[in-house]
């Protein structure tokens, strides 16, 4: 089967009166969400959007954002979801790389594109006349629904292609693992432009389940929704969970709350233990943009006995640890390799990177981990050099490339350093060119114009040389040894 | 995606310690079920079963039966599931038609095949040595997993091909509609050789959910399992539900029981109303062998307001009412036509019947119904002439063909008559050849040798002529007018 009914249309037909989405200000049923999305689709067609077009979306979490994403599905356009924390430089780079034809941006974000003629604000779009266009009533599972940029070891961001099938199987695999209750309501306090948020929106239409949106994460409000029994499942990263646990104080969640899905990198053991004590049902999970969210999740019955493990693959997926081209033995660390219908078919306009990442149907994540004798995954390191800061992926190579573009910089190395609030923050180590001069402030300022704030190095050290191996490959993990000892004990941002 | 991990192997890997199946005598976890099935697979290989073979299975509901079906999946063989109520004549006809290479039969049923050399009893199979064979670790969704014979308007039974994909999508579609709870346990008191029972077994491995088996339906025991909170979902036909409601008396089911899935033909309104009064959560459903069980089911929120409706399609499926080659308007009766990944790809060795039934990807059910203005399906008549007796499909044409084979019979017509216990029973109307003689007992005896007991006409009338239209087509619905008036008021079996 490669085609199925358009999800929102089918859901609006099957259960029109159920609540689909609420952002606190507005609540819409599936019938209302469908009508609104269909109307946006006709306006987008009026603005010239056609089947197959890539349309960038730069919006904060809102009911409108989901309406516009579904509207793009109705037209057969591909939604390029952009991170609102990126700089104009990064955003425009994605437009050029993808060949996006149109950009839909929140009114207050449109300025980021510096007057690019492709940009239409949400207000402007609302003023377009509705064109007479046939909305697609089916979706092809092999077709690209969404695109999200992610960097990697090379430092060049790549557009991850997410098909309808990837989203569908991700939602089904999650339901088979976490179950599906009539009264479920999933809180999306993570961004919809990340797969962690978007996957909640996909589950909402596929399951016929309400989703509750937060425009930006609010620990107190999230706790209140859980305490009131309005939210039964929530997706978080460790930094969010930490704040919710602190805010919760001595209180305990009610039984209606059944799943705290914890992703975005390894979680600190003390946090997991605190949750265990409070009876918070934490489900550790492992996934990435390329796997359309979770691919490995700890099943309910192991949430306590296998604390710290990311679990086992979802039902339709498979997992291997590879070491020197061979499957590794239990407890032997190696590269985490995954397979399944939720795994991307590749990167936009990057056949070589795709071939390198997907071999024999297996996706090589670049992450390091091991499995125990029962097959439970333990993630040791994300993508060798990946830094996860407050749930956002930060790629050292991307920051290094920016630093190297500064006329005074000869060599640059970036690594992640533990941080109580953000999990990790990037630190930079710079060797200046002979005779050149630049200070920390100047280089940070240089980075700020080109990199989202969370990517700008928290600290910058000037060193006479960077650690390299015999092949002159930068040894990023040894960078930390260059930090003065006092600093290692008391990191600051 | 066309391949996925073998379901039982994956389930045994993911949740080995969960209960998989219990028949009251034995209980097995998924790990134990896997080990047992793998062992049977090696014995079946020892008995000569190879990939692609059709292997008939004539067994009553038992843990072993499911082990053997999974064992056949491990070998890539196709399981032909035979109805234990069929006569030797009917069973052997299926073997010849399908080209089955081997038959696995319960010890006490093996005699039905009259010494056919292909038959291996379960005891004999257990004594085979385990062959050294590679078990299949994946399944292809397009490949045939099981075959079930069903008749139809032509009277010739046809083998319905059920792929792994049909079973998979059926299970997923059902979960998206009925939900999936951690403590779910589904009672299979319907036969595993019918799709209503087999689909429970497929859901069990796909969901990681225990199934409780009854070898034959026991209303009292079923009620006890529900009252004890051990069973949360059950599949029934109207006759079974009627007995359970009577047996229940003034008692009420606990809240743990969340779904009584009622299929197998239209349900009597008084029964539905009795269930409504007792708070029994009845979910009416419509499906058939060709749709791998449910394809239309009433969603929870409409179970009371749309009483009598079979509901709307499952999420991945679609429904149309066709009349004179055009989609019918709401409330206009026509043929029920369905589409979806759970629908069969066709009939074994019957390209013409397949082409006739499946047109442009839509399956023409032959059943008559209408939809209301919201799209809820109301089934008026199953397959024009289909009789549903105690949940078993009875095809008039099949019985007529047997009667016509009797030397004294010139014409024969069969129709269903309402029956309090069985819902419907078949009545036959016979015109004898001029000068020929035969009485009711003789013809019934003739039928009994060739037809399962539930297909043997409950009454037989000798008439001078059968009602036919201008084209001489038998008008089966008018047959009832030939029943003497007194008989119409007091049918007997």
PDB file of N, CA, C and O in Angstrom, chain B residues 197-240:
ATOM      1  N   UNK B 197     -11.560 -14.956  14.672  1.00  0.00           N
ATOM      2  CA  UNK B 197     -10.666 -15.494  15.695  1.00  0.00           C
ATOM      3  C   UNK B 197      -9.204 -15.271  15.353  1.00  0.00           C
ATOM      4  O   UNK B 197      -8.413 -14.830  16.185  1.00  0.00           O
ATOM      5  N   UNK B 198      -8.851 -15.559  14.104  1.00  0.00           N
ATOM      6  CA  UNK B 198      -7.444 -15.421  13.717  1.00  0.00           C
ATOM      7  C   UNK B 198      -6.969 -13.980  13.904  1.00  0.00           C
ATOM      8  O   UNK B 198      -5.825 -13.744  14.309  1.00  0.00           O
ATOM      9  N   UNK B 199      -7.853 -13.017  13.619  1.00  0.00           N
ATOM     10  CA  UNK B 199      -7.442 -11.613  13.738  1.00  0.00           C
ATOM     11  C   UNK B 199      -7.090 -11.263  15.190  1.00  0.00           C
ATOM     12  O   UNK B 199      -6.263 -10.395  15.434  1.00  0.00           O
ATOM     13  N   UNK B 200      -7.703 -11.938  16.144  1.00  0.00           N
ATOM     14  CA  UNK B 200      -7.345 -11.711  17.555  1.00  0.00           C
ATOM     15  C   UNK B 200      -5.914 -12.205  17.798  1.00  0.00           C
ATOM     16  O   UNK B 200      -5.112 -11.547  18.462  1.00  0.00           O
ATOM     17  N   UNK B 201      -5.604 -13.360  17.213  1.00  0.00           N
ATOM     18  CA  UNK B 201      -4.258 -13.922  17.378  1.00  0.00           C
ATOM     19  C   UNK B 201      -3.199 -13.029  16.739  1.00  0.00           C
ATOM     20  O   UNK B 201      -2.088 -12.882  17.258  1.00  0.00           O
ATOM     21  N   UNK B 202      -3.543 -12.415  15.600  1.00  0.00           N
ATOM     22  CA  UNK B 202      -2.594 -11.501  14.940  1.00  0.00           C
ATOM     23  C   UNK B 202      -2.397 -10.253  15.794  1.00  0.00           C
ATOM     24  O   UNK B 202      -1.288  -9.782  15.989  1.00  0.00           O
ATOM     25  N   UNK B 203      -3.518  -9.715  16.321  1.00  0.00           N
ATOM     26  CA  UNK B 203      -3.408  -8.543  17.198  1.00  0.00           C
ATOM     27  C   UNK B 203      -2.555  -8.866  18.418  1.00  0.00           C
ATOM     28  O   UNK B 203      -1.795  -8.032  18.892  1.00  0.00           O
ATOM     29  N   UNK B 204      -2.694 -10.076  18.926  1.00  0.00           N
ATOM     30  CA  UNK B 204      -1.950 -10.460  20.129  1.00  0.00           C
ATOM     31  C   UNK B 204      -0.443 -10.268  19.935  1.00  0.00           C
ATOM     32  O   UNK B 204       0.212  -9.631  20.754  1.00  0.00           O
ATOM     33  N   UNK B 205       0.108 -10.792  18.837  1.00  0.00           N
ATOM     34  CA  UNK B 205       1.561 -10.643  18.639  1.00  0.00           C
ATOM     35  C   UNK B 205       1.933  -9.228  18.233  1.00  0.00           C
ATOM     36  O   UNK B 205       2.992  -8.726  18.605  1.00  0.00           O
ATOM     37  N   UNK B 206       1.086  -8.571  17.469  1.00  0.00           N
ATOM     38  CA  UNK B 206       1.412  -7.212  17.011  1.00  0.00           C
ATOM     39  C   UNK B 206       1.319  -6.218  18.168  1.00  0.00           C
ATOM     40  O   UNK B 206       2.159  -5.338  18.315  1.00  0.00           O
ATOM     41  N   UNK B 207       0.308  -6.367  19.014  1.00  0.00           N
ATOM     42  CA  UNK B 207       0.133  -5.439  20.143  1.00  0.00           C
ATOM     43  C   UNK B 207       0.991  -5.835  21.367  1.00  0.00           C
ATOM     44  O   UNK B 207       1.194  -5.023  22.251  1.00  0.00           O
ATOM     45  N   UNK B 208       1.382  -7.102  21.420  1.00  0.00           N
ATOM     46  CA  UNK B 208       1.994  -7.587  22.660  1.00  0.00           C
ATOM     47  C   UNK B 208       0.942  -7.751  23.734  1.00  0.00           C
ATOM     48  O   UNK B 208       1.152  -7.444  24.904  1.00  0.00           O
ATOM     49  N   UNK B 209      -0.204  -8.291  23.323  1.00  0.00           N
ATOM     50  CA  UNK B 209      -1.387  -8.384  24.192  1.00  0.00           C
ATOM     51  C   UNK B 209      -1.760  -9.847  24.411  1.00  0.00           C
ATOM     52  O   UNK B 209      -1.782 -10.625  23.453  1.00  0.00           O
ATOM     53  N   UNK B 210      -2.065 -10.238  25.652  1.00  0.00           N
ATOM     54  CA  UNK B 210      -2.494 -11.625  25.858  1.00  0.00           C
ATOM     55  C   UNK B 210      -3.833 -11.914  25.196  1.00  0.00           C
ATOM     56  O   UNK B 210      -4.704 -11.036  25.150  1.00  0.00           O
ATOM     57  N   UNK B 211      -3.988 -13.127  24.687  1.00  0.00           N
ATOM     58  CA  UNK B 211      -5.299 -13.561  24.229  1.00  0.00           C
ATOM     59  C   UNK B 211      -5.714 -14.760  25.054  1.00  0.00           C
ATOM     60  O   UNK B 211      -4.900 -15.594  25.437  1.00  0.00           O
ATOM     61  N   UNK B 212      -7.000 -14.787  25.344  1.00  0.00           N
ATOM     62  CA  UNK B 212      -7.563 -15.895  26.116  1.00  0.00           C
ATOM     63  C   UNK B 212      -8.395 -16.712  25.126  1.00  0.00           C
ATOM     64  O   UNK B 212      -9.237 -16.167  24.419  1.00  0.00           O
ATOM     65  N   UNK B 213      -8.151 -18.023  25.079  1.00  0.00           N
ATOM     66  CA  UNK B 213      -8.850 -18.880  24.121  1.00  0.00           C
ATOM     67  C   UNK B 213      -9.940 -19.698  24.786  1.00  0.00           C
ATOM     68  O   UNK B 213      -9.749 -20.208  25.897  1.00  0.00           O
ATOM     69  N   UNK B 214     -11.081 -19.852  24.107  1.00  0.00           N
ATOM     70  CA  UNK B 214     -12.027 -20.893  24.468  1.00  0.00           C
ATOM     71  C   UNK B 214     -12.072 -21.884  23.312  1.00  0.00           C
ATOM     72  O   UNK B 214     -12.178 -21.463  22.156  1.00  0.00           O
ATOM     73  N   UNK B 215     -12.000 -23.160  23.632  1.00  0.00           N
ATOM     74  CA  UNK B 215     -12.029 -24.164  22.561  1.00  0.00           C
ATOM     75  C   UNK B 215     -13.398 -24.169  21.912  1.00  0.00           C
ATOM     76  O   UNK B 215     -13.541 -24.259  20.704  1.00  0.00           O
ATOM     77  N   UNK B 216     -14.434 -24.086  22.740  1.00  0.00           N
ATOM     78  CA  UNK B 216     -15.743 -23.797  22.169  1.00  0.00           C
ATOM     79  C   UNK B 216     -16.422 -22.806  23.109  1.00  0.00           C
ATOM     80  O   UNK B 216     -16.147 -22.774  24.304  1.00  0.00           O
ATOM     81  N   UNK B 217     -17.267 -22.003  22.540  1.00  0.00           N
ATOM     82  CA  UNK B 217     -17.865 -20.889  23.275  1.00  0.00           C
ATOM     83  C   UNK B 217     -18.616 -21.371  24.517  1.00  0.00           C
ATOM     84  O   UNK B 217     -19.433 -22.280  24.447  1.00  0.00           O
ATOM     85  N   UNK B 218     -18.325 -20.744  25.647  1.00  0.00           N
ATOM     86  CA  UNK B 218     -18.967 -21.065  26.912  1.00  0.00           C
ATOM     87  C   UNK B 218     -19.382 -19.731  27.537  1.00  0.00           C
ATOM     88  O   UNK B 218     -18.555 -18.986  28.065  1.00  0.00           O
ATOM     89  N   UNK B 219     -20.686 -19.420  27.448  1.00  0.00           N
ATOM     90  CA  UNK B 219     -21.189 -18.116  27.879  1.00  0.00           C
ATOM     91  C   UNK B 219     -20.889 -17.856  29.353  1.00  0.00           C
ATOM     92  O   UNK B 219     -20.478 -16.757  29.747  1.00  0.00           O
ATOM     93  N   UNK B 220     -21.064 -18.877  30.167  1.00  0.00           N
ATOM     94  CA  UNK B 220     -20.868 -18.700  31.603  1.00  0.00           C
ATOM     95  C   UNK B 220     -19.390 -18.408  31.920  1.00  0.00           C
ATOM     96  O   UNK B 220     -19.081 -17.497  32.684  1.00  0.00           O
ATOM     97  N   UNK B 221     -18.523 -19.204  31.316  1.00  0.00           N
ATOM     98  CA  UNK B 221     -17.088 -19.007  31.550  1.00  0.00           C
ATOM     99  C   UNK B 221     -16.636 -17.657  31.003  1.00  0.00           C
ATOM    100  O   UNK B 221     -15.793 -16.981  31.606  1.00  0.00           O
ATOM    101  N   UNK B 222     -17.190 -17.251  29.855  1.00  0.00           N
ATOM    102  CA  UNK B 222     -16.828 -15.958  29.271  1.00  0.00           C
ATOM    103  C   UNK B 222     -17.244 -14.833  30.217  1.00  0.00           C
ATOM    104  O   UNK B 222     -16.461 -13.921  30.504  1.00  0.00           O
ATOM    105  N   UNK B 223     -18.454 -14.925  30.734  1.00  0.00           N
ATOM    106  CA  UNK B 223     -18.913 -13.908  31.695  1.00  0.00           C
ATOM    107  C   UNK B 223     -18.015 -13.870  32.932  1.00  0.00           C
ATOM    108  O   UNK B 223     -17.696 -12.792  33.443  1.00  0.00           O
ATOM    109  N   UNK B 224     -17.600 -15.037  33.397  1.00  0.00           N
ATOM    110  CA  UNK B 224     -16.756 -15.083  34.589  1.00  0.00           C
ATOM    111  C   UNK B 224     -15.419 -14.384  34.338  1.00  0.00           C
ATOM    112  O   UNK B 224     -14.916 -13.646  35.188  1.00  0.00           O
ATOM    113  N   UNK B 225     -14.838 -14.609  33.156  1.00  0.00           N
ATOM    114  CA  UNK B 225     -13.558 -13.968  32.822  1.00  0.00           C
ATOM    115  C   UNK B 225     -13.704 -12.450  32.785  1.00  0.00           C
ATOM    116  O   UNK B 225     -12.810 -11.714  33.206  1.00  0.00           O
ATOM    117  N   UNK B 226     -14.839 -12.007  32.283  1.00  0.00           N
ATOM    118  CA  UNK B 226     -15.087 -10.561  32.219  1.00  0.00           C
ATOM    119  C   UNK B 226     -15.317 -10.007  33.626  1.00  0.00           C
ATOM    120  O   UNK B 226     -14.760  -8.970  34.001  1.00  0.00           O
ATOM    121  N   UNK B 227     -16.131 -10.712  34.413  1.00  0.00           N
ATOM    122  CA  UNK B 227     -16.440 -10.240  35.763  1.00  0.00           C
ATOM    123  C   UNK B 227     -15.180 -10.172  36.628  1.00  0.00           C
ATOM    124  O   UNK B 227     -15.053  -9.294  37.476  1.00  0.00           O
ATOM    125  N   UNK B 228     -14.243 -11.109  36.393  1.00  0.00           N
ATOM    126  CA  UNK B 228     -12.990 -11.118  37.160  1.00  0.00           C
ATOM    127  C   UNK B 228     -11.996 -10.065  36.679  1.00  0.00           C
ATOM    128  O   UNK B 228     -10.896  -9.954  37.239  1.00  0.00           O
ATOM    129  N   UNK B 229     -12.349  -9.340  35.604  1.00  0.00           N
ATOM    130  CA  UNK B 229     -11.437  -8.327  35.084  1.00  0.00           C
ATOM    131  C   UNK B 229     -10.288  -8.912  34.286  1.00  0.00           C
ATOM    132  O   UNK B 229      -9.331  -8.212  33.952  1.00  0.00           O
ATOM    133  N   UNK B 230     -10.392 -10.217  33.958  1.00  0.00           N
ATOM    134  CA  UNK B 230      -9.278 -10.838  33.226  1.00  0.00           C
ATOM    135  C   UNK B 230      -9.358 -10.577  31.736  1.00  0.00           C
ATOM    136  O   UNK B 230      -8.358 -10.657  31.040  1.00  0.00           O
ATOM    137  N   UNK B 231     -10.552 -10.315  31.255  1.00  0.00           N
ATOM    138  CA  UNK B 231     -10.760 -10.054  29.834  1.00  0.00           C
ATOM    139  C   UNK B 231     -11.307  -8.639  29.683  1.00  0.00           C
ATOM    140  O   UNK B 231     -12.236  -8.254  30.396  1.00  0.00           O
ATOM    141  N   UNK B 232     -10.702  -7.854  28.759  1.00  0.00           N
ATOM    142  CA  UNK B 232     -11.137  -6.469  28.583  1.00  0.00           C
ATOM    143  C   UNK B 232     -11.835  -6.244  27.244  1.00  0.00           C
ATOM    144  O   UNK B 232     -12.525  -5.250  27.064  1.00  0.00           O
ATOM    145  N   UNK B 233     -11.601  -7.139  26.294  1.00  0.00           N
ATOM    146  CA  UNK B 233     -12.208  -7.030  24.966  1.00  0.00           C
ATOM    147  C   UNK B 233     -12.628  -8.423  24.534  1.00  0.00           C
ATOM    148  O   UNK B 233     -11.943  -9.405  24.839  1.00  0.00           O
ATOM    149  N   UNK B 234     -13.764  -8.514  23.823  1.00  0.00           N
ATOM    150  CA  UNK B 234     -14.218  -9.812  23.336  1.00  0.00           C
ATOM    151  C   UNK B 234     -14.899  -9.645  21.985  1.00  0.00           C
ATOM    152  O   UNK B 234     -15.590  -8.651  21.754  1.00  0.00           O
ATOM    153  N   UNK B 235     -14.698 -10.614  21.106  1.00  0.00           N
ATOM    154  CA  UNK B 235     -15.367 -10.622  19.804  1.00  0.00           C
ATOM    155  C   UNK B 235     -16.519 -11.611  19.860  1.00  0.00           C
ATOM    156  O   UNK B 235     -16.334 -12.754  20.284  1.00  0.00           O
ATOM    157  N   UNK B 236     -17.694 -11.179  19.423  1.00  0.00           N
ATOM    158  CA  UNK B 236     -18.867 -12.049  19.455  1.00  0.00           C
ATOM    159  C   UNK B 236     -19.711 -11.883  18.193  1.00  0.00           C
ATOM    160  O   UNK B 236     -19.599 -10.886  17.487  1.00  0.00           O
ATOM    161  N   UNK B 237     -20.585 -12.886  17.966  1.00  0.00           N
ATOM    162  CA  UNK B 237     -21.685 -12.710  17.022  1.00  0.00           C
ATOM    163  C   UNK B 237     -22.951 -12.617  17.882  1.00  0.00           C
ATOM    164  O   UNK B 237     -22.923 -12.923  19.075  1.00  0.00           O
ATOM    165  N   UNK B 238     -24.033 -12.194  17.251  1.00  0.00           N
ATOM    166  CA  UNK B 238     -25.245 -11.892  18.015  1.00  0.00           C
ATOM    167  C   UNK B 238     -25.716 -13.074  18.871  1.00  0.00           C
ATOM    168  O   UNK B 238     -26.098 -12.891  20.036  1.00  0.00           O
ATOM    169  N   UNK B 239     -25.652 -14.291  18.319  1.00  0.00           N
ATOM    170  CA  UNK B 239     -26.144 -15.455  19.066  1.00  0.00           C
ATOM    171  C   UNK B 239     -25.354 -15.658  20.361  1.00  0.00           C
ATOM    172  O   UNK B 239     -25.908 -16.040  21.399  1.00  0.00           O
ATOM    173  N   UNK B 240     -24.036 -15.405  20.303  1.00  0.00           N
ATOM    174  CA  UNK B 240     -23.198 -15.543  21.497  1.00  0.00           C
ATOM    175  C   UNK B 240     -23.552 -14.462  22.515  1.00  0.00           C
ATOM    176  O   UNK B 240     -23.696 -14.738  23.717  1.00  0.00           O
TER     177      UNK B 240
END
